[in-house]
PDB file of C-alpha atoms and ligand atoms in Angstrom:
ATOM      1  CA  UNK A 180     -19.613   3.747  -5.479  1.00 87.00           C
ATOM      2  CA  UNK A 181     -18.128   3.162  -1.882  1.00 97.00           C
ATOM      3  CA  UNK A 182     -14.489   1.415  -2.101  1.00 98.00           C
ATOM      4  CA  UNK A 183     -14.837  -1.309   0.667  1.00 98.00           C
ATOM      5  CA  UNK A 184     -11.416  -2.616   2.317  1.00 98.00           C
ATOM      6  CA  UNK A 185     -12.246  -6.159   4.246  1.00 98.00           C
ATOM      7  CA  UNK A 186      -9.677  -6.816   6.781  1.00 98.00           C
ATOM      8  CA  UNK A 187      -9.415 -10.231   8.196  1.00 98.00           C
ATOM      9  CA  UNK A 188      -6.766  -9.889  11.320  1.00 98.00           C
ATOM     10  CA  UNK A 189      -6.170 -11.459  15.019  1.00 98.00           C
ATOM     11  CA  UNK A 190      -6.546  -8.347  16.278  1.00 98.00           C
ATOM     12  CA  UNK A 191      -9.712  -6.277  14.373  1.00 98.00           C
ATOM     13  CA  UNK A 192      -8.960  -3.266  17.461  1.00 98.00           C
ATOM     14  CA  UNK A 193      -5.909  -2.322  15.764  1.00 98.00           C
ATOM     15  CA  UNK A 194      -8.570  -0.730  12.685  1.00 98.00           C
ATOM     16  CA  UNK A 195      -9.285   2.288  11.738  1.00 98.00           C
ATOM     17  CA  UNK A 196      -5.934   3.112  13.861  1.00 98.00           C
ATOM     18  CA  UNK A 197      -3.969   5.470  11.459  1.00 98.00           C
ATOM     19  CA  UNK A 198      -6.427   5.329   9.041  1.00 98.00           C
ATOM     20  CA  UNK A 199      -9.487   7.057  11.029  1.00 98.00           C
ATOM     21  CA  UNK A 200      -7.239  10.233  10.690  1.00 98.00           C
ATOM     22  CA  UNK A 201      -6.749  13.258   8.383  1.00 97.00           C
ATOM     23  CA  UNK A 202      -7.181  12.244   4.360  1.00 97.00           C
ATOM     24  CA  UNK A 203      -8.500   8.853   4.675  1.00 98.00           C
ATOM     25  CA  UNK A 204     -10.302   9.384   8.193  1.00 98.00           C
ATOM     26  CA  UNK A 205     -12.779  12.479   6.534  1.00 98.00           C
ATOM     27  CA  UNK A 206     -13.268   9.970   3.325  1.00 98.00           C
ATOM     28  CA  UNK A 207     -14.172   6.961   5.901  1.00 98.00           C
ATOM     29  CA  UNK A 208     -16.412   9.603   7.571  1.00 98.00           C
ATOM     30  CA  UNK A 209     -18.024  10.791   4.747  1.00 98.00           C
ATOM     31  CA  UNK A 210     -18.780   7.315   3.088  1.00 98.00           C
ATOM     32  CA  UNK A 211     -16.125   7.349   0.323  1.00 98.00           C
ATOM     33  CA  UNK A 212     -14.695   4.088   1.800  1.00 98.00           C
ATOM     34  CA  UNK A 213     -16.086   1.741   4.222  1.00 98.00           C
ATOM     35  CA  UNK A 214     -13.599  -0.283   6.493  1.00 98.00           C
ATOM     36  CA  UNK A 215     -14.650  -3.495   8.189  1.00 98.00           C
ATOM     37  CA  UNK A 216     -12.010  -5.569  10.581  1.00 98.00           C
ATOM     38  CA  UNK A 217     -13.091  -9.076  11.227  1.00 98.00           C
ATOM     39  CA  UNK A 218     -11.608 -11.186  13.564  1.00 98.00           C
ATOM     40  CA  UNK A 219     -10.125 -14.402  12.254  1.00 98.00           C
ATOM     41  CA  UNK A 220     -10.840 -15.920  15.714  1.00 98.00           C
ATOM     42  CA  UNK A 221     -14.592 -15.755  15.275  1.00 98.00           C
ATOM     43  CA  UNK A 222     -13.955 -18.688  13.234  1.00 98.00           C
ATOM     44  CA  UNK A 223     -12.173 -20.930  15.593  1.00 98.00           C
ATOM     45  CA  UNK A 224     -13.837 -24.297  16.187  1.00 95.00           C
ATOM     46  CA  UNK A 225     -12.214 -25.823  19.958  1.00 94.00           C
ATOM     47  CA  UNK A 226     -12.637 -24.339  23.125  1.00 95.00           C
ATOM     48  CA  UNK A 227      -9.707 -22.254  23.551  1.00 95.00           C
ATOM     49  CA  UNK A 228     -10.567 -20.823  20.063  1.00 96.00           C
ATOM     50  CA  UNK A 229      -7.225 -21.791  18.501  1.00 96.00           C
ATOM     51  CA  UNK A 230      -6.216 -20.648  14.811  1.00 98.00           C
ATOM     52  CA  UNK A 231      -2.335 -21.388  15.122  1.00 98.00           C
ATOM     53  CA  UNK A 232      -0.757 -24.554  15.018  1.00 97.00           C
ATOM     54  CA  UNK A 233       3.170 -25.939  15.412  1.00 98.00           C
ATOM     55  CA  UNK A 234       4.355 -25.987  11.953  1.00 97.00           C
ATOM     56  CA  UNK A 235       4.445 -29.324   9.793  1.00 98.00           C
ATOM     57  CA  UNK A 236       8.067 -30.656   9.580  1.00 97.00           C
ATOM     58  CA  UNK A 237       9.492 -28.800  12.364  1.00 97.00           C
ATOM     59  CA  UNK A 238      11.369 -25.363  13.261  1.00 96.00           C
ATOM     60  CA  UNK A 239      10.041 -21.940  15.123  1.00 96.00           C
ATOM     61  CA  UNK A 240       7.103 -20.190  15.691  1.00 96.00           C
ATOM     62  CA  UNK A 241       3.700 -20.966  15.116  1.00 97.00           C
ATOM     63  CA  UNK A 242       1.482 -21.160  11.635  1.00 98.00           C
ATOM     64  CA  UNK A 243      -2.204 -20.067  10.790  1.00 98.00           C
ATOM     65  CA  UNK A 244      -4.103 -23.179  10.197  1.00 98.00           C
ATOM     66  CA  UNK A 245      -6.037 -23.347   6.524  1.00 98.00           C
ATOM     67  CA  UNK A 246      -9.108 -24.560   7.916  1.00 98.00           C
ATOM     68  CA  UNK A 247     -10.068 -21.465  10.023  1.00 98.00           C
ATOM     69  CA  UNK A 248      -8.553 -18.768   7.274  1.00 98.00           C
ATOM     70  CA  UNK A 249     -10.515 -20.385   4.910  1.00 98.00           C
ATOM     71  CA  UNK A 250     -13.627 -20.467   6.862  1.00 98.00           C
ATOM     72  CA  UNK A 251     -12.944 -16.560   8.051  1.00 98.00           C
ATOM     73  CA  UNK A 252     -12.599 -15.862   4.591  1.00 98.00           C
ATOM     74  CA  UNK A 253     -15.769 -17.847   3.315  1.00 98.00           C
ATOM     75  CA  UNK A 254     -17.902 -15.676   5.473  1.00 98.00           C
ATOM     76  CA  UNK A 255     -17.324 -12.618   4.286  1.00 98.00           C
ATOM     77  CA  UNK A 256     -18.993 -13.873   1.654  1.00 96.00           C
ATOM     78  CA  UNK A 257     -16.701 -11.247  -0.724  1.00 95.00           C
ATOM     79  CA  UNK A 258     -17.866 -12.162  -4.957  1.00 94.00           C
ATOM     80  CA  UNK A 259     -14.977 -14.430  -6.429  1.00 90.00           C
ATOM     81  CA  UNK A 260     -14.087 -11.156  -8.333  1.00 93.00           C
ATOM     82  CA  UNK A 261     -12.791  -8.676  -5.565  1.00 97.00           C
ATOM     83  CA  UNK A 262      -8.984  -9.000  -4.838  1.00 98.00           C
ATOM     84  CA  UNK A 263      -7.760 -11.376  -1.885  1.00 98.00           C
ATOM     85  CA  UNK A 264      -5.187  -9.829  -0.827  1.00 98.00           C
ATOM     86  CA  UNK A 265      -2.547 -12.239   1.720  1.00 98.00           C
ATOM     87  CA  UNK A 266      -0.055  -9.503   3.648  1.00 98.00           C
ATOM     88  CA  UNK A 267       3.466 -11.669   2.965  1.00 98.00           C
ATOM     89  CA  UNK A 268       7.056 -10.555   2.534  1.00 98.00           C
ATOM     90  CA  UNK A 269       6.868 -13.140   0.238  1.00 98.00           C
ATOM     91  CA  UNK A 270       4.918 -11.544  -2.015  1.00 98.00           C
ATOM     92  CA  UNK A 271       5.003  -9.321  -5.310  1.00 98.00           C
ATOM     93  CA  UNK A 272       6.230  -6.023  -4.218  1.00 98.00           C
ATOM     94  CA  UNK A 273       3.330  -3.374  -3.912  1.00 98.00           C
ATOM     95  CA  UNK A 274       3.590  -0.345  -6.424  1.00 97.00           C
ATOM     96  CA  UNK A 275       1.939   2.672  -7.509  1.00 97.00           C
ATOM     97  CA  UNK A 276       0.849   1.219 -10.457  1.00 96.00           C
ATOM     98  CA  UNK A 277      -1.078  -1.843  -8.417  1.00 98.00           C
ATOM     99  CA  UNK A 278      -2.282   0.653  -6.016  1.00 98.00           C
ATOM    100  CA  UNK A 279      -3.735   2.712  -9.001  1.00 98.00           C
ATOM    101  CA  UNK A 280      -5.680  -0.364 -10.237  1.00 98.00           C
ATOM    102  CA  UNK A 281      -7.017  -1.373  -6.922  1.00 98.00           C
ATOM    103  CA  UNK A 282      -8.229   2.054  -6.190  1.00 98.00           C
ATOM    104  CA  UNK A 283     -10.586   1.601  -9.519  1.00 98.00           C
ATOM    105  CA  UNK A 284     -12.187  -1.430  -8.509  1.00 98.00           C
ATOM    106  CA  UNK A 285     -14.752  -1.729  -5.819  1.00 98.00           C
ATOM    107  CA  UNK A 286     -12.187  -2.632  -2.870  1.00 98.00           C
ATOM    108  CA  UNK A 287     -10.496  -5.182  -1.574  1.00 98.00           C
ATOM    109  CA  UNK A 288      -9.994  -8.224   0.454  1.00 98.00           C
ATOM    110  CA  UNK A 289      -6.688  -8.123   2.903  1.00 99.00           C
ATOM    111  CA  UNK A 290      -6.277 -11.040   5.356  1.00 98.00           C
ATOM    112  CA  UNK A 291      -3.158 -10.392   7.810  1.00 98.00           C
ATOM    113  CA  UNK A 292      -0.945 -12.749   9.158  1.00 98.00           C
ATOM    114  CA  UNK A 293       0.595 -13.328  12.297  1.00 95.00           C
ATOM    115  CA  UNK A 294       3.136 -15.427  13.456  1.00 93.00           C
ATOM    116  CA  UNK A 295       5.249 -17.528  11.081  1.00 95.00           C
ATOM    117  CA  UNK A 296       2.516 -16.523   8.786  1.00 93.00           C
ATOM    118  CA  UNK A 297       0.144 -19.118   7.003  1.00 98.00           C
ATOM    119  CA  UNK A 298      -0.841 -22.794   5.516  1.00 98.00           C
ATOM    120  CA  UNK A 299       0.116 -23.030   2.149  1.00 98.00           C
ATOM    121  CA  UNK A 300      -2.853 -24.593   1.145  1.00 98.00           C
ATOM    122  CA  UNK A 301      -4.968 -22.213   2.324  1.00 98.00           C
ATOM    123  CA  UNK A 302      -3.059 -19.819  -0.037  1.00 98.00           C
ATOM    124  CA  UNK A 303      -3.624 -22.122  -2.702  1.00 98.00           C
ATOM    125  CA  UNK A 304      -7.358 -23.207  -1.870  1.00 98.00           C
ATOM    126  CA  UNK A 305      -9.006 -19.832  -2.031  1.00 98.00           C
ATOM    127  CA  UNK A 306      -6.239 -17.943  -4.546  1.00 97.00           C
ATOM    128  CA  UNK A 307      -4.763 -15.523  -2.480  1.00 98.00           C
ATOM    129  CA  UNK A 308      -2.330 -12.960  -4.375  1.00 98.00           C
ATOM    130  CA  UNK A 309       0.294 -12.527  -1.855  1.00 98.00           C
ATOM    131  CA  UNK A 310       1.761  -8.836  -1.587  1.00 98.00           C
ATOM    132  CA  UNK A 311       4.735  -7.471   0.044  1.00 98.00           C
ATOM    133  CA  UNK A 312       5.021  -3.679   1.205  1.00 98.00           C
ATOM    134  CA  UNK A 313       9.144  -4.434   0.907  1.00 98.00           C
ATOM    135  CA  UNK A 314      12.242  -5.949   1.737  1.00 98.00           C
ATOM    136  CA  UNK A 315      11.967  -6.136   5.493  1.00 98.00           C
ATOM    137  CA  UNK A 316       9.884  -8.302   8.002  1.00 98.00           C
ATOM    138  CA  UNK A 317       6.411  -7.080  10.088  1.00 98.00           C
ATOM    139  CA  UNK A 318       5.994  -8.973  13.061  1.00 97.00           C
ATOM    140  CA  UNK A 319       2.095  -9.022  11.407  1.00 98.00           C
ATOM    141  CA  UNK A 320       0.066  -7.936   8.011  1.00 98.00           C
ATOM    142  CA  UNK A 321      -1.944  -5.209   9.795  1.00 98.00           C
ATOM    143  CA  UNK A 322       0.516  -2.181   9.403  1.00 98.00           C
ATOM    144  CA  UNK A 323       1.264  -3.529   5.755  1.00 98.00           C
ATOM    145  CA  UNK A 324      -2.887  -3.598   5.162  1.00 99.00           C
ATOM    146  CA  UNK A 325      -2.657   0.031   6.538  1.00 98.00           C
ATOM    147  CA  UNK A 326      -0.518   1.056   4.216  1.00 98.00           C
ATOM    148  CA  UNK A 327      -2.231  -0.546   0.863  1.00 98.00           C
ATOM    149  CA  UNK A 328      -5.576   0.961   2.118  1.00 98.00           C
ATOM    150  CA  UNK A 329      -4.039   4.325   2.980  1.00 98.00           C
ATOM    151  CA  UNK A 330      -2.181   4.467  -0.821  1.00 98.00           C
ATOM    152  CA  UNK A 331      -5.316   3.503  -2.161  1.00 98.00           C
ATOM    153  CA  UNK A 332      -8.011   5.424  -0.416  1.00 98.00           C
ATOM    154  CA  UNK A 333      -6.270   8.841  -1.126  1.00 98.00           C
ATOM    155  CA  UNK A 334      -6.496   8.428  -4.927  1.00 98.00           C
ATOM    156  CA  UNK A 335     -10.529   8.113  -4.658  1.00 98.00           C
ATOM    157  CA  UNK A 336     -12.294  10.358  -6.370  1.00 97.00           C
ATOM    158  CA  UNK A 337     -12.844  13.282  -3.542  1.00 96.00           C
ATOM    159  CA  UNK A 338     -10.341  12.287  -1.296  1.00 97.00           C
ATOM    160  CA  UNK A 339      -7.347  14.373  -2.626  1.00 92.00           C
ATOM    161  CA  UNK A 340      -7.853  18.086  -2.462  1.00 80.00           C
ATOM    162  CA  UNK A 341      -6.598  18.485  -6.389  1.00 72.00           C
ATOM    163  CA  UNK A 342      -6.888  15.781  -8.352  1.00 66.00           C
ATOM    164  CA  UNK A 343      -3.555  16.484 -10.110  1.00 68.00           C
ATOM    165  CA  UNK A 344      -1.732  16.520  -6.982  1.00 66.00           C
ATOM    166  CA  UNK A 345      -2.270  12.437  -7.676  1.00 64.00           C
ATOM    167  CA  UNK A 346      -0.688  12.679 -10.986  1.00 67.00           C
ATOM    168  CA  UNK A 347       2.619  14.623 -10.474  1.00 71.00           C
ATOM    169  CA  UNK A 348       4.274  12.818  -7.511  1.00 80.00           C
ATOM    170  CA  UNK A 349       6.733  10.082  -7.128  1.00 84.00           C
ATOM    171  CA  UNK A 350       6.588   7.248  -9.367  1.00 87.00           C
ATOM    172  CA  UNK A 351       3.705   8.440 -11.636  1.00 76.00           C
ATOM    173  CA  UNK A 352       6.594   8.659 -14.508  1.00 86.00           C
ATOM    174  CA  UNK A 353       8.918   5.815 -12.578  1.00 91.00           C
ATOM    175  CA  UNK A 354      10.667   9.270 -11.297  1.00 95.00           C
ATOM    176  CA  UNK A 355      10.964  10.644  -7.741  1.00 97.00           C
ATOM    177  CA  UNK A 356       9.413  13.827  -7.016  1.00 96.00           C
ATOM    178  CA  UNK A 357      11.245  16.960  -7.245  1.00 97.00           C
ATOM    179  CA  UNK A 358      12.212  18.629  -4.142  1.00 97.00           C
ATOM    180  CA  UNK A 359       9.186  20.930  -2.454  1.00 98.00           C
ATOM    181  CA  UNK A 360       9.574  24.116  -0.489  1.00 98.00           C
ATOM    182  CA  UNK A 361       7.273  26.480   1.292  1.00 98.00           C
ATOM    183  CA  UNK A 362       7.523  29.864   3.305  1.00 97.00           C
ATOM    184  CA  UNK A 363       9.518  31.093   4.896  1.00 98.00           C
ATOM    185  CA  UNK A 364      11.725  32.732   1.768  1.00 97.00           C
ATOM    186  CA  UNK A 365      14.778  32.094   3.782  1.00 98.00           C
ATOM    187  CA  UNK A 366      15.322  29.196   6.269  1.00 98.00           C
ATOM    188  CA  UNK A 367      18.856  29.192   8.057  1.00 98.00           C
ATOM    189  CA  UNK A 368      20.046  30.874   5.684  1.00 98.00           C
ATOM    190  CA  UNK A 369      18.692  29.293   3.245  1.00 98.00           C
ATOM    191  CA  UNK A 370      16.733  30.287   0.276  1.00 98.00           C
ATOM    192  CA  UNK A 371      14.339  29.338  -1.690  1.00 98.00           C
ATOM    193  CA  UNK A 372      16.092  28.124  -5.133  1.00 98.00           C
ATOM    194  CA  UNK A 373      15.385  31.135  -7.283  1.00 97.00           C
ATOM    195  CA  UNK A 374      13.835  29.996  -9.878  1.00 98.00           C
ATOM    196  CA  UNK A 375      10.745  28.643  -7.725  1.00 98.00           C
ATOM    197  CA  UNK A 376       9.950  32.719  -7.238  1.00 96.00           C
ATOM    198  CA  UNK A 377      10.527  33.962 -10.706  1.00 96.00           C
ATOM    199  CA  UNK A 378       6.983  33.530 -11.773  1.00 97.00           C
ATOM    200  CA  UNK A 379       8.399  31.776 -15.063  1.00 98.00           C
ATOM    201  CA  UNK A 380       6.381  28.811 -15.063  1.00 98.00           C
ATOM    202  CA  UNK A 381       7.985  26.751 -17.831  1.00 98.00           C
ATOM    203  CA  UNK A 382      11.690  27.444 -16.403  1.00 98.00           C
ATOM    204  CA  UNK A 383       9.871  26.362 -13.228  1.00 98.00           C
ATOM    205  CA  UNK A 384       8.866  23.153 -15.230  1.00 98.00           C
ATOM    206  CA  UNK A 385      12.109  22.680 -16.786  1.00 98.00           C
ATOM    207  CA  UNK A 386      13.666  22.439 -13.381  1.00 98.00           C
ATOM    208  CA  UNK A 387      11.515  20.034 -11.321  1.00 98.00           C
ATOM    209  CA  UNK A 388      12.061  17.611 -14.271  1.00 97.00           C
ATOM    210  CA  UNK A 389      15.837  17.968 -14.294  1.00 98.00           C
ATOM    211  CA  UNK A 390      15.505  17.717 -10.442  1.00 98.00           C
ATOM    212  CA  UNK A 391      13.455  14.888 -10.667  1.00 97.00           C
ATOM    213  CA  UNK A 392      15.504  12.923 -13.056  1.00 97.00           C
ATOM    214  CA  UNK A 393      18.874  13.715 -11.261  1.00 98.00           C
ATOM    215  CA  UNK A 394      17.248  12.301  -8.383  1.00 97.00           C
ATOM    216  CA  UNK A 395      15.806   9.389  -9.627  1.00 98.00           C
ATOM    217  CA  UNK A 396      19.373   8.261 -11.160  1.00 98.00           C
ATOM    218  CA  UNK A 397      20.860   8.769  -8.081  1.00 98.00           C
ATOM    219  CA  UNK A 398      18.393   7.188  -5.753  1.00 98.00           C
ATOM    220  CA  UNK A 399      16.488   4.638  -7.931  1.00 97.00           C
ATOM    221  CA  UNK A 400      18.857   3.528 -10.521  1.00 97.00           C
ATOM    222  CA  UNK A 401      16.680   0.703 -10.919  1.00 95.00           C
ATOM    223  CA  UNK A 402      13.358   3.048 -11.716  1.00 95.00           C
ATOM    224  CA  UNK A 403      15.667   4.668 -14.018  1.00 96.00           C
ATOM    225  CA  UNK A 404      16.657   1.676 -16.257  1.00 95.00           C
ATOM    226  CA  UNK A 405      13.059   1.592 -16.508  1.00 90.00           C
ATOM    227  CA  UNK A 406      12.572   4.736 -17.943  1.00 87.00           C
ATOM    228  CA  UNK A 407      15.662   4.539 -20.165  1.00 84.00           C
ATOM    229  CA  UNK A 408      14.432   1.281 -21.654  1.00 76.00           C
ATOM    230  CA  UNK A 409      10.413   1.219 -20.954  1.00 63.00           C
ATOM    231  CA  UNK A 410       9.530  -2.449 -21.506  1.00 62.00           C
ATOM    232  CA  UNK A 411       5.953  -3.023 -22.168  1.00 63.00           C
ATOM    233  CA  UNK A 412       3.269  -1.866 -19.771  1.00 59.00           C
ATOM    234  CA  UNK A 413       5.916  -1.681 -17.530  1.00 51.00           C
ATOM    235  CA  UNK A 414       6.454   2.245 -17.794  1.00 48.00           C
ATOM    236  CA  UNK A 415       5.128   3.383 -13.995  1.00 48.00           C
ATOM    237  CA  UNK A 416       6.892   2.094 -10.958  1.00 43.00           C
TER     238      UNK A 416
HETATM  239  N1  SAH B  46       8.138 -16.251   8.520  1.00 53.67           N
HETATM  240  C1  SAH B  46       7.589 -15.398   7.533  1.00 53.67           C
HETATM  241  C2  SAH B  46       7.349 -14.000   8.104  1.00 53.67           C
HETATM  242  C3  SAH B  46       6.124 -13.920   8.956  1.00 53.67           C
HETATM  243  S1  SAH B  46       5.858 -12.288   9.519  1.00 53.67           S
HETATM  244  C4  SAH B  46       8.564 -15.285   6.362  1.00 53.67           C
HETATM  245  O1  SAH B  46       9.766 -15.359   6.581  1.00 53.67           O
HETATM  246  O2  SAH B  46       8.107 -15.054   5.234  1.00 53.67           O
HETATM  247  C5  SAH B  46       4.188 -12.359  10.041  1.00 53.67           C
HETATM  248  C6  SAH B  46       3.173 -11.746   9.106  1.00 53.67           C
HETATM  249  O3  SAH B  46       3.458 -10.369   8.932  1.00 53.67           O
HETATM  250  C7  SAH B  46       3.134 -12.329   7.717  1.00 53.67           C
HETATM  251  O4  SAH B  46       2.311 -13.460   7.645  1.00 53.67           O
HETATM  252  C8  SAH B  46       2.552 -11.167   6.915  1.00 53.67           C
HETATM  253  O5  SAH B  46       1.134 -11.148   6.964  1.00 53.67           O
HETATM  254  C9  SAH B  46       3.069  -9.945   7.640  1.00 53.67           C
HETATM  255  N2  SAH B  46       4.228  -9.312   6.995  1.00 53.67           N
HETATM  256  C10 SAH B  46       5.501  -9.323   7.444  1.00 53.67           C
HETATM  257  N3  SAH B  46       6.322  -8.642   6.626  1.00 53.67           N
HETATM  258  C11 SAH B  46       5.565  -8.177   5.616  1.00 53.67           C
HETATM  259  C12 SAH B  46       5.845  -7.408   4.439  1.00 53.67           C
HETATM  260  N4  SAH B  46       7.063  -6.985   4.143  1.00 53.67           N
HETATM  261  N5  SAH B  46       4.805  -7.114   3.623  1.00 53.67           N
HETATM  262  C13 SAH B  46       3.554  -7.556   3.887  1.00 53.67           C
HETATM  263  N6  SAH B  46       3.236  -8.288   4.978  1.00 53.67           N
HETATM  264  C14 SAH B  46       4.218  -8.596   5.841  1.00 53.67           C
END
């Protein structure tokens, strides 16, 4: 089944973009995904076509009025069931583990906002799950829709050369990945650590673990309180 992302953005011209490239361009070309970018401003009502407004209450910047998000959203005419997604620093922070469950479903819904963002009640009216790509601020939700769609689409079945190559990386095991390395044998002097090249695969084994893990306490001592005391369903970062 095709995995459909629905964008809803001011400014549909910034899609495919990054994503009509390498991994996730071939699967868009070959049907594994479809992508469609609608324009919230189709669905402005005056004659300067409008969707922002001076917010309630005072203060900077402009908001995204309910009445046209809603109506945007409304015709896409997307079942109650597929995941409406709001782009918001304020929202749950993305993970692999999210990312994993979208890819299984049948898509998504991502409106993008712009501005000082959107109308609460809009947020409210048509239960939008906000979600945050991290602790910094976009000047809009398009690059932060790129990113979900680009985490997701390369898990789809076909998209990934090896499937495993899904399953080792970072944050499958809430642990960073272990350092990679590639030809040639020596770079700058160099090498490659040894035990890469021995051809023993479960030394090899026993070292990207204790790589990963060394890095992960460093790094991500909050990945690695995880792992160290798994709460439930809480074991993948
Ligand atoms: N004034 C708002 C920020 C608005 S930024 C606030 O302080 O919360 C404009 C838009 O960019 C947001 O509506 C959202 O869609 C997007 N955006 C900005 N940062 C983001 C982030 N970290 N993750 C996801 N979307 C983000």
């Amino acid at each position: 089944m095709t995995w459909r992302a629905t964008v809803l953005t001011l400014f549909p011209e910034m899609f495919p973009g990054p994503l009509g490239v390498s991994l996730a361009g071939k699967a868009l070309a070959s049907g594994i995904w479809e992508l469609e970018a609608r324009d919230i401003r189709a669905s402005a009502t005056d004659k300067h076509r409008s969707v922002d407004d001076t917010p309630a209450g005072g203060g900077p910047g402009m908001v995204l009025r309910a009445d046209i998000l809603a109506a945007a959203i409304d015709a896409t005419n997307a079942p109650a069931s597929l995941p409406r997604l709001l782009m918001s620093p304020r929202g749950r922070p993305l993970t692999q583990s999210r990312v994993r469950e979208l890819a299984t479903g049948p898509g998504a819904l991502m409106i993008c906002g712009r501005f000082e963002g959107v109308d609460q009640r809009v947020i409210e009216a048509r239960r939008l799950e906000e979600v945050s790509i991290g602790d910094y601020v976009l000047s809009g939700g398009e690059i932060a829709a790129m990113a979900l769609i680009d985490a997701c689409v390369r898990l789809l079945p076909g998209v990934m050369g090896r499937p495993e190559s899904g399953t080792e990386e970072s944050f499958s095991e809430a642990l960073l990945e272990y350092p990679q390395y590639t030809r040639p044998q020596t770079f700058e002097g160099r090498p490659i650590p040894e035990i890469l090249t021995s051809g023993d695969h479960a030394r090899v084994t026993a070292w990207r673990r204790a790589e990963a893990e060394a890095l992960t306490r460093d790094r991500r001592p909050d990945l690695w309180a995880v792992r160290q005391k798994p709460p439930k369903n809480t074991t993948e970062g």
